[in-house]
Structures are given as structure tokens and as C-alpha cells.
Amino acid sequence: MSDVVPPEVRPKPVVPAKPSNVGAPSPSIPIGTHGPNLAISHAVGHGLGSTLLGYIGIDTIIEQMRKKTMKTGFDFNIMVVGHSGLGKSTLVNTLFKSHVSRKSAGWARDEKIPKTVEIKAVSHVIEEGGVKMKLTVVDTPGFGDQINNDNCWEPISKYINEQYEKFLKEEVNITRKKRIPDTRVHCCIYFISPTGHFLRQLDTEFMKRLSHSVNIIPVIAKADTMTLEERQEFKQRVRKELEVSGIEFYPQKEFDEDMEDKSDNDKIREAMPFAVVGSDKEYQVNGKRVLGRKTAWGIVEVENPNHCEFAQLRDFLIRSHLQDLKEVTHNIHYETYRAKRLNENGGLHPISSSDTQESNL
Amino acid sequence: MSDVVPPEVRPKPVVPAKPSNVGAPSPSIPIGTHGPNLAISHAVGHGLGSTLLGYIGIDTIIEQMRKKTMKTGFDFNIMVVGHSGLGKSTLVNTLFKSHVSRKSAGWARDEKIPKTVEIKAVSHVIEEGGVKMKLTVVDTPGFGDQINNDNCWEPISKYINEQYEKFLKEEVNITRKKRIPDTRVHCCIYFISPTGHFLRQLDTEFMKRLSHSVNIIPVIAKADTMTLEERQEFKQRVRKELEVSGIEFYPQKEFDEDMEDKSDNDKIREAMPFAVVGSDKEYQVNGKRVLGRKTAWGIVEVENPNHCEFAQLRDFLIRSHLQDLKEVTHNIHYETYRAKRLNENGGLHPISSSDTQESNL
């Protein structure tokens, strides 16, 4: 007969763990005889002498997780959307300091603009500091380039959902892979044309439709075509329009987990959309080698925060929110897709044999 | 029309990323025009001067993951099995340096041995170095204490499977919790009576049956009742019997991921089962405060590797394999349960409304 005490967590005032008295047992927390028992014990850290007895070592779990991550590596999938000529490939190359975009992968630089929106994904494995990242850049040539751009977001929306579907099918499989390959788009960078005036109708239409299924990060492309004042005014107008249109770009307010998150993310949201310049060419400026664009009147330094906001975008995207982008994709966007999918037509049935890839849809 | 290039990873020889030449584009990796494109680029680390341009920052993902783990904390559930009087509660208290066992939670120390096997779970939140662990200790009083111990493992097996079932139900739910509460038993410490002779029939029966559904770590209890020679001989005999009976205790050979794992785990397997002594009493030995047991002929120091193998058990359990215990439970034992469950009777259907907790079983 099993008599299970449900392990519910009910926080109690913190009581430091008292070292046992010699010879006498000392129950450290007064607890009733029934129901779940809970105490919060503080171990005092490690060291010699009186605290030696206090160190357990549970904080080593961080190190244990780090070792596992370094062994397995992780996936990151980034999509770039915007009409041709906005510097999408260049920006991605600049972000990851390597030739990772579609164009750099050897595909003809002067290939024609396709007649419909195409989806082209290119993968690279980037290793840094012992950590391996499999980066997939998904390009969308043809978007916004036609005379009639009706529904040009559909192939993109379809691709995003196809990745969720792929993951879902693996997840409901009876015999699952230990690590389901993750091709879901973690981040979609939307390039806004630096017209200096307003968002285009296509911009708002796309972002409105897709912000509910993927993390959208709008950027103002080719920021060096505007002066600093023009840039600031344009940014304000764009932000106003995004707000009025109800477009929730990443980091979305509703997913802030706590006050610390909210405070950090508020600062970022206020600075967005970042006005960026990309470049894969190096120049010497004041004895330093910088990535930049050389003009007759000076060199635009990509990583100089006075020149453009590329460094801010990079720090935000890679150095502080990389993991969060994946988590929001998995916990929110994917779950939304999954719930919708399982609710329709009686849902998705687990595949009963690993041979037949048919499933009841 | 979507034209997806599947992002398959095919390792290629490592090519260091060349910094772009001034003025000319330099494709770094020769690649064909069709099919998946893959390159391995090495970023050279960070620093000033020529490597400044190399640092992307993807290794900061470790730090990002650390921050998230410290915010959410983690669960760890440990079960102790063995007949009464083998020092189970004391050992758990010694492992986690706090009164976390059932007996310390205030339940009567001298309560009667129950007539059937009971399952009693007690939870505590332990915090150390900023990391919060919700530790649940599952005790099994009554195991092996009856005159007739037939099938006394059944309530234990049932409890373990009930936790898998709970998790599975949450996982197939249409609207899932962001973080499914994890009550699955990550580790079952089985206490072997220090008879000095052989394993008891109950020992082999239990471990044989349960080693396929939970990670079993056998320990020789009350090791101070034997001399070092007696201990070594006993250990050899026990290990021989475990091998002959085909009992795969944790860390299981078949789950070693690579040569490094195999090498580390081989050393541990050769030293198991650890002969342990537990104590929550402090004494002064050579000016140091130690946990120990005072006898007329000396003090048995629990954490002294010359006296017993408690420290080895603790380092193994907490400081090196804590995360792995959870992963093997999740990736192997839980998946085995899930596959079995989904294969029977048409399986488990996702719950269609969050109101009704009924599911088609």
C-alpha cells in the first residue's frame, strides 16, 4: 500500500541549518505530523573550519550542465526577411563574424531575384570557447520584390509552421530520438527599409501576422543612409506605428518573467528597432582594425556605438538573449502551435511503428 | 514555393575563419551549388588587436543558461530502500548536511515498523551558492522487515511508475505547464546489509526487477561493522553476484556516451558498491570538527576516505553525476515507460479540455 506525501513546495521563513549538537539529535524545523513537510535549509557555503561541514556541492550542477552543453552543442536558427538590397546577408555575416549567409556559401552573388518567395536555409557549425553552435540562416529571397506582393508572407509562415510540425511529429513518436533535431525558427530579423518616413504597408502586414508564431526582431537596415537626427525621428515614428498596429516584437512584454527581466527588457524595447549597418570589410582606423564601410567623407565603423546600433543588436541577440529566444520559441510559440494542432480533427496520434511514417492527421 | 535546404551536419576539416581582405570578398569554403551547405568556422576567441574581430560571444550561452537555472532552480528526487536499522535516514541527512529525511522531519523516531511497505516522501528546498534545489527524499519503511517479504518491492515499483505516469499525463496534455513538476525518482539507493557473507535473495530480487525502471545505486550500509579486509572481500563477492545476476546498477555501461564517460564511469563501477557510514553528530578530531561515530576504540570519521567511502559516494552522487542521474531517468527510464504505455490499448489521448482530467486510458 502506498501512502504518498505529495511533495508540495510551501515556502517557510529561511532557517539556517544548525550543526548537530554533540550527543543530542536536534530537529531543526518544527513540523506537524501529517501532510507535506517542507523546510528551507541554508547551507553556508564552503571553506575550512566551521563551514567545512556546511558544503554539500549542489551548486556544482551548473558545472555539470556546462560540461554536457559543451559536449552536445546547441542549435540556433535565424531567419532574415526583407526586400532585396537591404543588407540581410551582410548583416548576418557581420553578426557571426564568418561567411554564414546564403550568398557567401557560394551561391551566385548576382543571381536573379526569384519570381516568388523562396526559402533557403544554410547551416554552419561555429565553435567558440569550447561551445559548438549549429547555426542555420534561413533566407527569404523574393520577399517584397514583386510588383504584386499579395500574400508574399505565406511561404514564410508555411515554413515556420512546417518546422513546428516536424518537431511535433518527433515529439509524439512512440520511440523518440534522445535529442530531437531543432529546425524551428528561433528568431526572425525583419529589415525595415530606411525610407526615413513611415513603415510600409507590407512591413506592418508581415509583422502583425507573424509576431504570433515567431519572435520578430525589427531592424532599420542601412542606417548609414540617414543622419543621426533623421534616424532618431524615423525610429520614433516606426515605434509609434508598431504600437498602434499592436505588433508585439521580441522581447514581448507579456513574457517578462519577473521585475529584473522587465527592467532589462524595457530598456531594450525602448531602444528598438536597432538602426544597423553591416560590413565584412576591414579597415584601419586610428591603428585599430575595424569592420566598416568606406565613404569619401569617412569610414562608417560597424561596431562603433556612435555610428550605428549594430553592437547593441549583437549583444542583445547573441550575448544576452540567445537562450531566451530559444526558450520563448519552445515554451510559447511551439506550444501554441501544438495546442492548436492537437485540438483539430481529433489531433495527432502517436506513430505506432517506427517503420510507417504515416500518422492520422 | 518553398525550397528548403535540410540543415544536416556533416563534419568537415576545421577551417579557421579568415578575416575578410580589404576590398575583396573572400569565400572561405569551396562549396557546391546544390544541397546542404556546411562549413566549420573557428572563431579565434576574444581579445584586442587582430582577434577583436574574431569574438562573437556564443560561448556566453553557458552564462545565460546558468542565470536561468539559478532563477528556476531544479528538482532532485532520491529514494532509499533497505530494511530498517541500516542507517538510511542518517545517510541521507549526512549527504545533504541537513535534517532532510523523514525521521528528522519530526515523525516519531520510535514509530513502529509498518506491516506493509509504505512510501513516504518529504521535500526540502536547499540553497547553496545561489542555486536552489528542491530535494525530495522518498523513504520506504517496512521493506524487508516482515516475516514473509514476498513481493514487497511492488509498492515501490508502483510508486515509481506512478510518477512516470503523472509526468506523461502532463506531457500529453493539450495545454501544458511551462515546467512540468518532476516527481520521478532520479536515484534509488539500495542498502545492503553488512553481513560480510553474501547478498540476500531479497537484495538480488529487488535490484533485478527495478534496475530497468530506475537508477539503482547499491551501497554497503554500516560499513564500520567490518574491518577493511572484511569490507574488501565482501565488496568483491557482492560485485561478483551483481554481475552474475545481470544487475545493471547506475552508472549503466550501456549508457556511457563516449570514451571519456566510459573511462570515468569504469573507475566508479569498479569501486562500487560504496561501503558507507553515516552520522549527524560532530566531534573534534585533531582540532578539526568532523562528522563521526564515537566508539570506545576511536572515532569513525564519516568523511575520511581511509575510514569509509562516504565521501566518494557523495562526490559521485552530488558533485559529478547529479545532472546525469536526472538525464538518464528522463531520456531512458521515462522514455521506456512512455513507449510501453503508448503501445498498449491504443495508448494515451491528449486531454481535450483542461477542465476534465479524464483521459482515454
PDB file of N, CA and C in Angstrom, chain A residues 88-176:
ATOM      1  N   LYS A  88      20.794  42.090 -45.875  1.00  0.00           N
ATOM      2  CA  LYS A  88      20.474  40.991 -44.955  1.00  0.00           C
ATOM      3  C   LYS A  88      21.651  40.028 -44.807  1.00  0.00           C
ATOM      4  N   SER A  89      22.192  39.592 -45.943  1.00  0.00           N
ATOM      5  CA  SER A  89      23.303  38.637 -45.887  1.00  0.00           C
ATOM      6  C   SER A  89      24.499  39.243 -45.186  1.00  0.00           C
ATOM      7  N   THR A  90      24.781  40.500 -45.504  1.00  0.00           N
ATOM      8  CA  THR A  90      25.937  41.152 -44.900  1.00  0.00           C
ATOM      9  C   THR A  90      25.765  41.244 -43.393  1.00  0.00           C
ATOM     10  N   LEU A  91      24.552  41.577 -42.945  1.00  0.00           N
ATOM     11  CA  LEU A  91      24.355  41.721 -41.512  1.00  0.00           C
ATOM     12  C   LEU A  91      24.585  40.405 -40.781  1.00  0.00           C
ATOM     13  N   VAL A  92      24.068  39.324 -41.363  1.00  0.00           N
ATOM     14  CA  VAL A  92      24.240  38.025 -40.707  1.00  0.00           C
ATOM     15  C   VAL A  92      25.716  37.639 -40.655  1.00  0.00           C
ATOM     16  N   ASN A  93      26.426  37.901 -41.762  1.00  0.00           N
ATOM     17  CA  ASN A  93      27.861  37.617 -41.754  1.00  0.00           C
ATOM     18  C   ASN A  93      28.566  38.432 -40.687  1.00  0.00           C
ATOM     19  N   THR A  94      28.164  39.676 -40.517  1.00  0.00           N
ATOM     20  CA  THR A  94      28.811  40.543 -39.531  1.00  0.00           C
ATOM     21  C   THR A  94      28.495  40.049 -38.126  1.00  0.00           C
ATOM     22  N   LEU A  95      27.252  39.629 -37.905  1.00  0.00           N
ATOM     23  CA  LEU A  95      26.859  39.134 -36.583  1.00  0.00           C
ATOM     24  C   LEU A  95      27.705  37.948 -36.155  1.00  0.00           C
ATOM     25  N   PHE A  96      27.897  37.018 -37.088  1.00  0.00           N
ATOM     26  CA  PHE A  96      28.590  35.796 -36.704  1.00  0.00           C
ATOM     27  C   PHE A  96      30.027  35.742 -37.182  1.00  0.00           C
ATOM     28  N   LYS A  97      30.528  36.907 -37.594  1.00  0.00           N
ATOM     29  CA  LYS A  97      31.939  37.069 -37.928  1.00  0.00           C
ATOM     30  C   LYS A  97      32.428  35.964 -38.851  1.00  0.00           C
ATOM     31  N   SER A  98      31.566  35.460 -39.667  1.00  0.00           N
ATOM     32  CA  SER A  98      32.023  34.468 -40.646  1.00  0.00           C
ATOM     33  C   SER A  98      31.048  34.510 -41.809  1.00  0.00           C
ATOM     34  N   HIS A  99      31.464  33.919 -42.880  1.00  0.00           N
ATOM     35  CA  HIS A  99      30.615  33.905 -44.052  1.00  0.00           C
ATOM     36  C   HIS A  99      29.584  32.798 -43.901  1.00  0.00           C
ATOM     37  N   VAL A 100      28.486  33.143 -43.242  1.00  0.00           N
ATOM     38  CA  VAL A 100      27.478  32.133 -42.948  1.00  0.00           C
ATOM     39  C   VAL A 100      26.203  32.300 -43.739  1.00  0.00           C
ATOM     40  N   SER A 101      26.103  33.421 -44.453  1.00  0.00           N
ATOM     41  CA  SER A 101      24.836  33.632 -45.146  1.00  0.00           C
ATOM     42  C   SER A 101      24.811  32.831 -46.435  1.00  0.00           C
ATOM     43  N   ARG A 102      23.632  32.798 -47.039  1.00  0.00           N
ATOM     44  CA  ARG A 102      23.415  32.026 -48.267  1.00  0.00           C
ATOM     45  C   ARG A 102      24.357  32.488 -49.360  1.00  0.00           C
ATOM     46  N   LYS A 103      24.503  33.825 -49.495  1.00  0.00           N
ATOM     47  CA  LYS A 103      25.293  34.348 -50.606  1.00  0.00           C
ATOM     48  C   LYS A 103      26.753  33.978 -50.452  1.00  0.00           C
ATOM     49  N   SER A 104      27.215  33.912 -49.207  1.00  0.00           N
ATOM     50  CA  SER A 104      28.622  33.591 -49.005  1.00  0.00           C
ATOM     51  C   SER A 104      28.888  32.122 -49.202  1.00  0.00           C
ATOM     52  N   ALA A 105      27.809  31.339 -49.188  1.00  0.00           N
ATOM     53  CA  ALA A 105      28.014  29.896 -49.314  1.00  0.00           C
ATOM     54  C   ALA A 105      28.267  29.512 -50.751  1.00  0.00           C
ATOM     55  N   GLY A 106      28.549  30.512 -51.583  1.00  0.00           N
ATOM     56  CA  GLY A 106      28.967  30.185 -52.939  1.00  0.00           C
ATOM     57  C   GLY A 106      27.873  30.336 -53.973  1.00  0.00           C
ATOM     58  N   TRP A 107      26.670  30.580 -53.486  1.00  0.00           N
ATOM     59  CA  TRP A 107      25.606  30.746 -54.477  1.00  0.00           C
ATOM     60  C   TRP A 107      25.813  32.086 -55.170  1.00  0.00           C
ATOM     61  N   ALA A 108      25.507  32.137 -56.422  1.00  0.00           N
ATOM     62  CA  ALA A 108      25.842  33.292 -57.261  1.00  0.00           C
ATOM     63  C   ALA A 108      25.398  34.600 -56.624  1.00  0.00           C
ATOM     64  N   ARG A 109      26.361  35.509 -56.501  1.00  0.00           N
ATOM     65  CA  ARG A 109      26.043  36.807 -55.911  1.00  0.00           C
ATOM     66  C   ARG A 109      25.081  37.594 -56.776  1.00  0.00           C
ATOM     67  N   ASP A 110      25.156  37.328 -58.076  1.00  0.00           N
ATOM     68  CA  ASP A 110      24.304  38.140 -58.938  1.00  0.00           C
ATOM     69  C   ASP A 110      23.148  37.313 -59.503  1.00  0.00           C
ATOM     70  N   GLU A 111      22.703  36.352 -58.711  1.00  0.00           N
ATOM     71  CA  GLU A 111      21.580  35.555 -59.203  1.00  0.00           C
ATOM     72  C   GLU A 111      20.338  36.432 -59.277  1.00  0.00           C
ATOM     73  N   LYS A 112      19.453  36.103 -60.157  1.00  0.00           N
ATOM     74  CA  LYS A 112      18.266  36.920 -60.341  1.00  0.00           C
ATOM     75  C   LYS A 112      17.348  36.843 -59.132  1.00  0.00           C
ATOM     76  N   ILE A 113      16.575  37.922 -58.962  1.00  0.00           N
ATOM     77  CA  ILE A 113      15.563  37.900 -57.900  1.00  0.00           C
ATOM     78  C   ILE A 113      14.490  36.909 -58.320  1.00  0.00           C
ATOM     79  N   PRO A 114      14.171  35.948 -57.465  1.00  0.00           N
ATOM     80  CA  PRO A 114      13.189  34.933 -57.843  1.00  0.00           C
ATOM     81  C   PRO A 114      11.797  35.529 -58.025  1.00  0.00           C
ATOM     82  N   LYS A 115      10.970  34.804 -58.786  1.00  0.00           N
ATOM     83  CA  LYS A 115       9.634  35.319 -59.092  1.00  0.00           C
ATOM     84  C   LYS A 115       8.647  35.112 -57.949  1.00  0.00           C
ATOM     85  N   THR A 116       8.964  34.188 -57.051  1.00  0.00           N
ATOM     86  CA  THR A 116       8.130  34.037 -55.863  1.00  0.00           C
ATOM     87  C   THR A 116       9.085  33.975 -54.676  1.00  0.00           C
ATOM     88  N   VAL A 117       8.507  34.041 -53.485  1.00  0.00           N
ATOM     89  CA  VAL A 117       9.372  33.978 -52.306  1.00  0.00           C
ATOM     90  C   VAL A 117       9.928  32.571 -52.157  1.00  0.00           C
ATOM     91  N   GLU A 118      11.241  32.483 -52.039  1.00  0.00           N
ATOM     92  CA  GLU A 118      11.863  31.181 -51.815  1.00  0.00           C
ATOM     93  C   GLU A 118      12.399  31.132 -50.398  1.00  0.00           C
ATOM     94  N   ILE A 119      12.536  29.943 -49.910  1.00  0.00           N
ATOM     95  CA  ILE A 119      13.117  29.775 -48.568  1.00  0.00           C
ATOM     96  C   ILE A 119      14.398  28.977 -48.733  1.00  0.00           C
ATOM     97  N   LYS A 120      15.514  29.579 -48.347  1.00  0.00           N
ATOM     98  CA  LYS A 120      16.790  28.879 -48.480  1.00  0.00           C
ATOM     99  C   LYS A 120      17.521  28.869 -47.143  1.00  0.00           C
ATOM    100  N   ALA A 121      17.797  27.648 -46.662  1.00  0.00           N
ATOM    101  CA  ALA A 121      18.465  27.524 -45.363  1.00  0.00           C
ATOM    102  C   ALA A 121      19.883  27.015 -45.538  1.00  0.00           C
ATOM    103  N   VAL A 122      20.824  27.633 -44.847  1.00  0.00           N
ATOM    104  CA  VAL A 122      22.230  27.231 -44.900  1.00  0.00           C
ATOM    105  C   VAL A 122      22.721  27.037 -43.472  1.00  0.00           C
ATOM    106  N   SER A 123      23.411  25.928 -43.231  1.00  0.00           N
ATOM    107  CA  SER A 123      23.900  25.670 -41.871  1.00  0.00           C
ATOM    108  C   SER A 123      25.403  25.725 -41.762  1.00  0.00           C
ATOM    109  N   HIS A 124      25.853  26.196 -40.634  1.00  0.00           N
ATOM    110  CA  HIS A 124      27.275  26.158 -40.310  1.00  0.00           C
ATOM    111  C   HIS A 124      27.429  25.753 -38.860  1.00  0.00           C
ATOM    112  N   VAL A 125      28.548  25.109 -38.553  1.00  0.00           N
ATOM    113  CA  VAL A 125      28.858  24.856 -37.150  1.00  0.00           C
ATOM    114  C   VAL A 125      29.925  25.857 -36.743  1.00  0.00           C
ATOM    115  N   ILE A 126      29.614  26.649 -35.743  1.00  0.00           N
ATOM    116  CA  ILE A 126      30.577  27.650 -35.262  1.00  0.00           C
ATOM    117  C   ILE A 126      31.017  27.234 -33.874  1.00  0.00           C
ATOM    118  N   GLU A 127      32.313  27.238 -33.665  1.00  0.00           N
ATOM    119  CA  GLU A 127      32.805  26.839 -32.345  1.00  0.00           C
ATOM    120  C   GLU A 127      33.555  27.998 -31.703  1.00  0.00           C
ATOM    121  N   GLU A 128      33.263  28.230 -30.448  1.00  0.00           N
ATOM    122  CA  GLU A 128      33.945  29.320 -29.742  1.00  0.00           C
ATOM    123  C   GLU A 128      34.012  28.976 -28.262  1.00  0.00           C
ATOM    124  N   GLY A 129      35.193  29.098 -27.698  1.00  0.00           N
ATOM    125  CA  GLY A 129      35.338  28.816 -26.280  1.00  0.00           C
ATOM    126  C   GLY A 129      34.873  27.418 -25.911  1.00  0.00           C
ATOM    127  N   GLY A 130      35.056  26.472 -26.800  1.00  0.00           N
ATOM    128  CA  GLY A 130      34.651  25.096 -26.493  1.00  0.00           C
ATOM    129  C   GLY A 130      33.178  24.820 -26.719  1.00  0.00           C
ATOM    130  N   VAL A 131      32.404  25.845 -27.045  1.00  0.00           N
ATOM    131  CA  VAL A 131      30.969  25.648 -27.260  1.00  0.00           C
ATOM    132  C   VAL A 131      30.679  25.562 -28.759  1.00  0.00           C
ATOM    133  N   LYS A 132      29.936  24.509 -29.139  1.00  0.00           N
ATOM    134  CA  LYS A 132      29.618  24.342 -30.564  1.00  0.00           C
ATOM    135  C   LYS A 132      28.187  24.770 -30.833  1.00  0.00           C
ATOM    136  N   MET A 133      28.027  25.667 -31.801  1.00  0.00           N
ATOM    137  CA  MET A 133      26.678  26.083 -32.169  1.00  0.00           C
ATOM    138  C   MET A 133      26.428  25.716 -33.615  1.00  0.00           C
ATOM    139  N   LYS A 134      25.324  25.023 -33.856  1.00  0.00           N
ATOM    140  CA  LYS A 134      24.949  24.776 -35.243  1.00  0.00           C
ATOM    141  C   LYS A 134      24.001  25.880 -35.638  1.00  0.00           C
ATOM    142  N   LEU A 135      24.507  26.805 -36.426  1.00  0.00           N
ATOM    143  CA  LEU A 135      23.744  27.979 -36.831  1.00  0.00           C
ATOM    144  C   LEU A 135      23.122  27.741 -38.195  1.00  0.00           C
ATOM    145  N   THR A 136      21.812  27.957 -38.296  1.00  0.00           N
ATOM    146  CA  THR A 136      21.145  27.846 -39.588  1.00  0.00           C
ATOM    147  C   THR A 136      20.570  29.211 -39.932  1.00  0.00           C
ATOM    148  N   VAL A 137      20.966  29.729 -41.081  1.00  0.00           N
ATOM    149  CA  VAL A 137      20.441  31.015 -41.532  1.00  0.00           C
ATOM    150  C   VAL A 137      19.425  30.744 -42.626  1.00  0.00           C
ATOM    151  N   VAL A 138      18.213  31.203 -42.405  1.00  0.00           N
ATOM    152  CA  VAL A 138      17.154  30.971 -43.379  1.00  0.00           C
ATOM    153  C   VAL A 138      16.882  32.269 -44.127  1.00  0.00           C
ATOM    154  N   ASP A 139      17.194  32.259 -45.407  1.00  0.00           N
ATOM    155  CA  ASP A 139      16.989  33.475 -46.200  1.00  0.00           C
ATOM    156  C   ASP A 139      15.675  33.375 -46.963  1.00  0.00           C
ATOM    157  N   THR A 140      15.120  34.503 -47.321  1.00  0.00           N
ATOM    158  CA  THR A 140      13.804  34.532 -47.968  1.00  0.00           C
ATOM    159  C   THR A 140      13.835  35.422 -49.204  1.00  0.00           C
ATOM    160  N   PRO A 141      14.651  35.051 -50.197  1.00  0.00           N
ATOM    161  CA  PRO A 141      14.756  35.905 -51.389  1.00  0.00           C
ATOM    162  C   PRO A 141      13.427  35.985 -52.126  1.00  0.00           C
ATOM    163  N   GLY A 142      13.135  37.138 -52.637  1.00  0.00           N
ATOM    164  CA  GLY A 142      11.884  37.323 -53.369  1.00  0.00           C
ATOM    165  C   GLY A 142      10.829  38.029 -52.554  1.00  0.00           C
ATOM    166  N   PHE A 143      11.033  38.077 -51.233  1.00  0.00           N
ATOM    167  CA  PHE A 143      10.038  38.728 -50.381  1.00  0.00           C
ATOM    168  C   PHE A 143       9.969  40.213 -50.695  1.00  0.00           C
ATOM    169  N   GLY A 144       8.775  40.697 -50.984  1.00  0.00           N
ATOM    170  CA  GLY A 144       8.606  42.127 -51.185  1.00  0.00           C
ATOM    171  C   GLY A 144       9.183  42.681 -52.470  1.00  0.00           C
ATOM    172  N   ASP A 145       9.672  41.806 -53.362  1.00  0.00           N
ATOM    173  CA  ASP A 145      10.342  42.294 -54.557  1.00  0.00           C
ATOM    174  C   ASP A 145       9.452  42.317 -55.793  1.00  0.00           C
ATOM    175  N   GLN A 146       8.263  41.728 -55.694  1.00  0.00           N
ATOM    176  CA  GLN A 146       7.400  41.649 -56.882  1.00  0.00           C
ATOM    177  C   GLN A 146       6.613  42.937 -57.057  1.00  0.00           C
ATOM    178  N   ILE A 147       5.937  43.019 -58.189  1.00  0.00           N
ATOM    179  CA  ILE A 147       5.048  44.156 -58.395  1.00  0.00           C
ATOM    180  C   ILE A 147       3.842  43.967 -57.488  1.00  0.00           C
ATOM    181  N   ASN A 148       3.316  42.718 -57.522  1.00  0.00           N
ATOM    182  CA  ASN A 148       2.197  42.404 -56.654  1.00  0.00           C
ATOM    183  C   ASN A 148       2.684  41.506 -55.524  1.00  0.00           C
ATOM    184  N   ASN A 149       2.751  42.065 -54.322  1.00  0.00           N
ATOM    185  CA  ASN A 149       3.296  41.311 -53.194  1.00  0.00           C
ATOM    186  C   ASN A 149       2.236  40.700 -52.293  1.00  0.00           C
ATOM    187  N   ASP A 150       1.010  40.562 -52.867  1.00  0.00           N
ATOM    188  CA  ASP A 150      -0.057  39.964 -52.057  1.00  0.00           C
ATOM    189  C   ASP A 150       0.390  38.632 -51.482  1.00  0.00           C
ATOM    190  N   ASN A 151       0.117  38.452 -50.191  1.00  0.00           N
ATOM    191  CA  ASN A 151       0.371  37.174 -49.524  1.00  0.00           C
ATOM    192  C   ASN A 151       1.797  36.676 -49.641  1.00  0.00           C
ATOM    193  N   CYS A 152       2.750  37.561 -49.843  1.00  0.00           N
ATOM    194  CA  CYS A 152       4.120  37.071 -50.008  1.00  0.00           C
ATOM    195  C   CYS A 152       4.670  36.531 -48.697  1.00  0.00           C
ATOM    196  N   TRP A 153       3.935  36.725 -47.594  1.00  0.00           N
ATOM    197  CA  TRP A 153       4.361  36.181 -46.313  1.00  0.00           C
ATOM    198  C   TRP A 153       3.987  34.711 -46.168  1.00  0.00           C
ATOM    199  N   GLU A 154       3.105  34.251 -47.055  1.00  0.00           N
ATOM    200  CA  GLU A 154       2.613  32.884 -46.861  1.00  0.00           C
ATOM    201  C   GLU A 154       3.671  31.785 -46.917  1.00  0.00           C
ATOM    202  N   PRO A 155       4.580  31.805 -47.893  1.00  0.00           N
ATOM    203  CA  PRO A 155       5.616  30.762 -47.879  1.00  0.00           C
ATOM    204  C   PRO A 155       6.445  30.809 -46.605  1.00  0.00           C
ATOM    205  N   ILE A 156       6.612  32.001 -46.050  1.00  0.00           N
ATOM    206  CA  ILE A 156       7.408  32.139 -44.834  1.00  0.00           C
ATOM    207  C   ILE A 156       6.645  31.550 -43.655  1.00  0.00           C
ATOM    208  N   SER A 157       5.377  31.913 -43.555  1.00  0.00           N
ATOM    209  CA  SER A 157       4.531  31.389 -42.495  1.00  0.00           C
ATOM    210  C   SER A 157       4.459  29.868 -42.587  1.00  0.00           C
ATOM    211  N   LYS A 158       4.338  29.394 -43.823  1.00  0.00           N
ATOM    212  CA  LYS A 158       4.255  27.941 -44.036  1.00  0.00           C
ATOM    213  C   LYS A 158       5.539  27.262 -43.578  1.00  0.00           C
ATOM    214  N   TYR A 159       6.680  27.841 -43.900  1.00  0.00           N
ATOM    215  CA  TYR A 159       7.962  27.246 -43.499  1.00  0.00           C
ATOM    216  C   TYR A 159       8.083  27.181 -41.982  1.00  0.00           C
ATOM    217  N   ILE A 160       7.696  28.268 -41.332  1.00  0.00           N
ATOM    218  CA  ILE A 160       7.799  28.308 -39.865  1.00  0.00           C
ATOM    219  C   ILE A 160       6.928  27.215 -39.257  1.00  0.00           C
ATOM    220  N   ASN A 161       5.702  27.101 -39.755  1.00  0.00           N
ATOM    221  CA  ASN A 161       4.808  26.078 -39.218  1.00  0.00           C
ATOM    222  C   ASN A 161       5.274  24.673 -39.543  1.00  0.00           C
ATOM    223  N   GLU A 162       5.894  24.514 -40.710  1.00  0.00           N
ATOM    224  CA  GLU A 162       6.411  23.188 -41.077  1.00  0.00           C
ATOM    225  C   GLU A 162       7.467  22.717 -40.091  1.00  0.00           C
ATOM    226  N   GLN A 163       8.273  23.649 -39.565  1.00  0.00           N
ATOM    227  CA  GLN A 163       9.295  23.258 -38.591  1.00  0.00           C
ATOM    228  C   GLN A 163       8.658  22.858 -37.267  1.00  0.00           C
ATOM    229  N   TYR A 164       7.596  23.590 -36.876  1.00  0.00           N
ATOM    230  CA  TYR A 164       6.877  23.199 -35.660  1.00  0.00           C
ATOM    231  C   TYR A 164       6.278  21.804 -35.852  1.00  0.00           C
ATOM    232  N   GLU A 165       5.712  21.576 -37.038  1.00  0.00           N
ATOM    233  CA  GLU A 165       5.075  20.282 -37.331  1.00  0.00           C
ATOM    234  C   GLU A 165       6.088  19.149 -37.253  1.00  0.00           C
ATOM    235  N   LYS A 166       7.271  19.422 -37.835  1.00  0.00           N
ATOM    236  CA  LYS A 166       8.340  18.415 -37.813  1.00  0.00           C
ATOM    237  C   LYS A 166       8.697  18.048 -36.389  1.00  0.00           C
ATOM    238  N   PHE A 167       8.843  19.061 -35.541  1.00  0.00           N
ATOM    239  CA  PHE A 167       9.217  18.835 -34.149  1.00  0.00           C
ATOM    240  C   PHE A 167       8.112  18.094 -33.417  1.00  0.00           C
ATOM    241  N   LEU A 168       6.866  18.492 -33.693  1.00  0.00           N
ATOM    242  CA  LEU A 168       5.731  17.863 -33.022  1.00  0.00           C
ATOM    243  C   LEU A 168       5.629  16.382 -33.368  1.00  0.00           C
ATOM    244  N   LYS A 169       5.819  16.082 -34.658  1.00  0.00           N
ATOM    245  CA  LYS A 169       5.758  14.674 -35.083  1.00  0.00           C
ATOM    246  C   LYS A 169       6.810  13.849 -34.351  1.00  0.00           C
ATOM    247  N   GLU A 170       7.997  14.408 -34.210  1.00  0.00           N
ATOM    248  CA  GLU A 170       9.048  13.695 -33.476  1.00  0.00           C
ATOM    249  C   GLU A 170       8.668  13.537 -32.017  1.00  0.00           C
ATOM    250  N   GLU A 171       8.048  14.563 -31.468  1.00  0.00           N
ATOM    251  CA  GLU A 171       7.741  14.545 -30.051  1.00  0.00           C
ATOM    252  C   GLU A 171       6.661  13.530 -29.709  1.00  0.00           C
ATOM    253  N   VAL A 172       5.699  13.318 -30.632  1.00  0.00           N
ATOM    254  CA  VAL A 172       4.626  12.365 -30.314  1.00  0.00           C
ATOM    255  C   VAL A 172       4.981  10.952 -30.747  1.00  0.00           C
ATOM    256  N   ASN A 173       6.109  10.794 -31.399  1.00  0.00           N
ATOM    257  CA  ASN A 173       6.556   9.467 -31.795  1.00  0.00           C
ATOM    258  C   ASN A 173       6.641   8.562 -30.570  1.00  0.00           C
ATOM    259  N   ILE A 174       6.369   7.265 -30.774  1.00  0.00           N
ATOM    260  CA  ILE A 174       6.476   6.376 -29.624  1.00  0.00           C
ATOM    261  C   ILE A 174       7.943   6.195 -29.255  1.00  0.00           C
ATOM    262  N   THR A 175       8.757   5.932 -30.267  1.00  0.00           N
ATOM    263  CA  THR A 175      10.190   5.825 -29.982  1.00  0.00           C
ATOM    264  C   THR A 175      10.829   7.141 -30.395  1.00  0.00           C
ATOM    265  N   ARG A 176      11.185   7.947 -29.425  1.00  0.00           N
ATOM    266  CA  ARG A 176      11.681   9.290 -29.736  1.00  0.00           C
ATOM    267  C   ARG A 176      13.201   9.328 -29.767  1.00  0.00           C
TER     268      ARG A 176
END
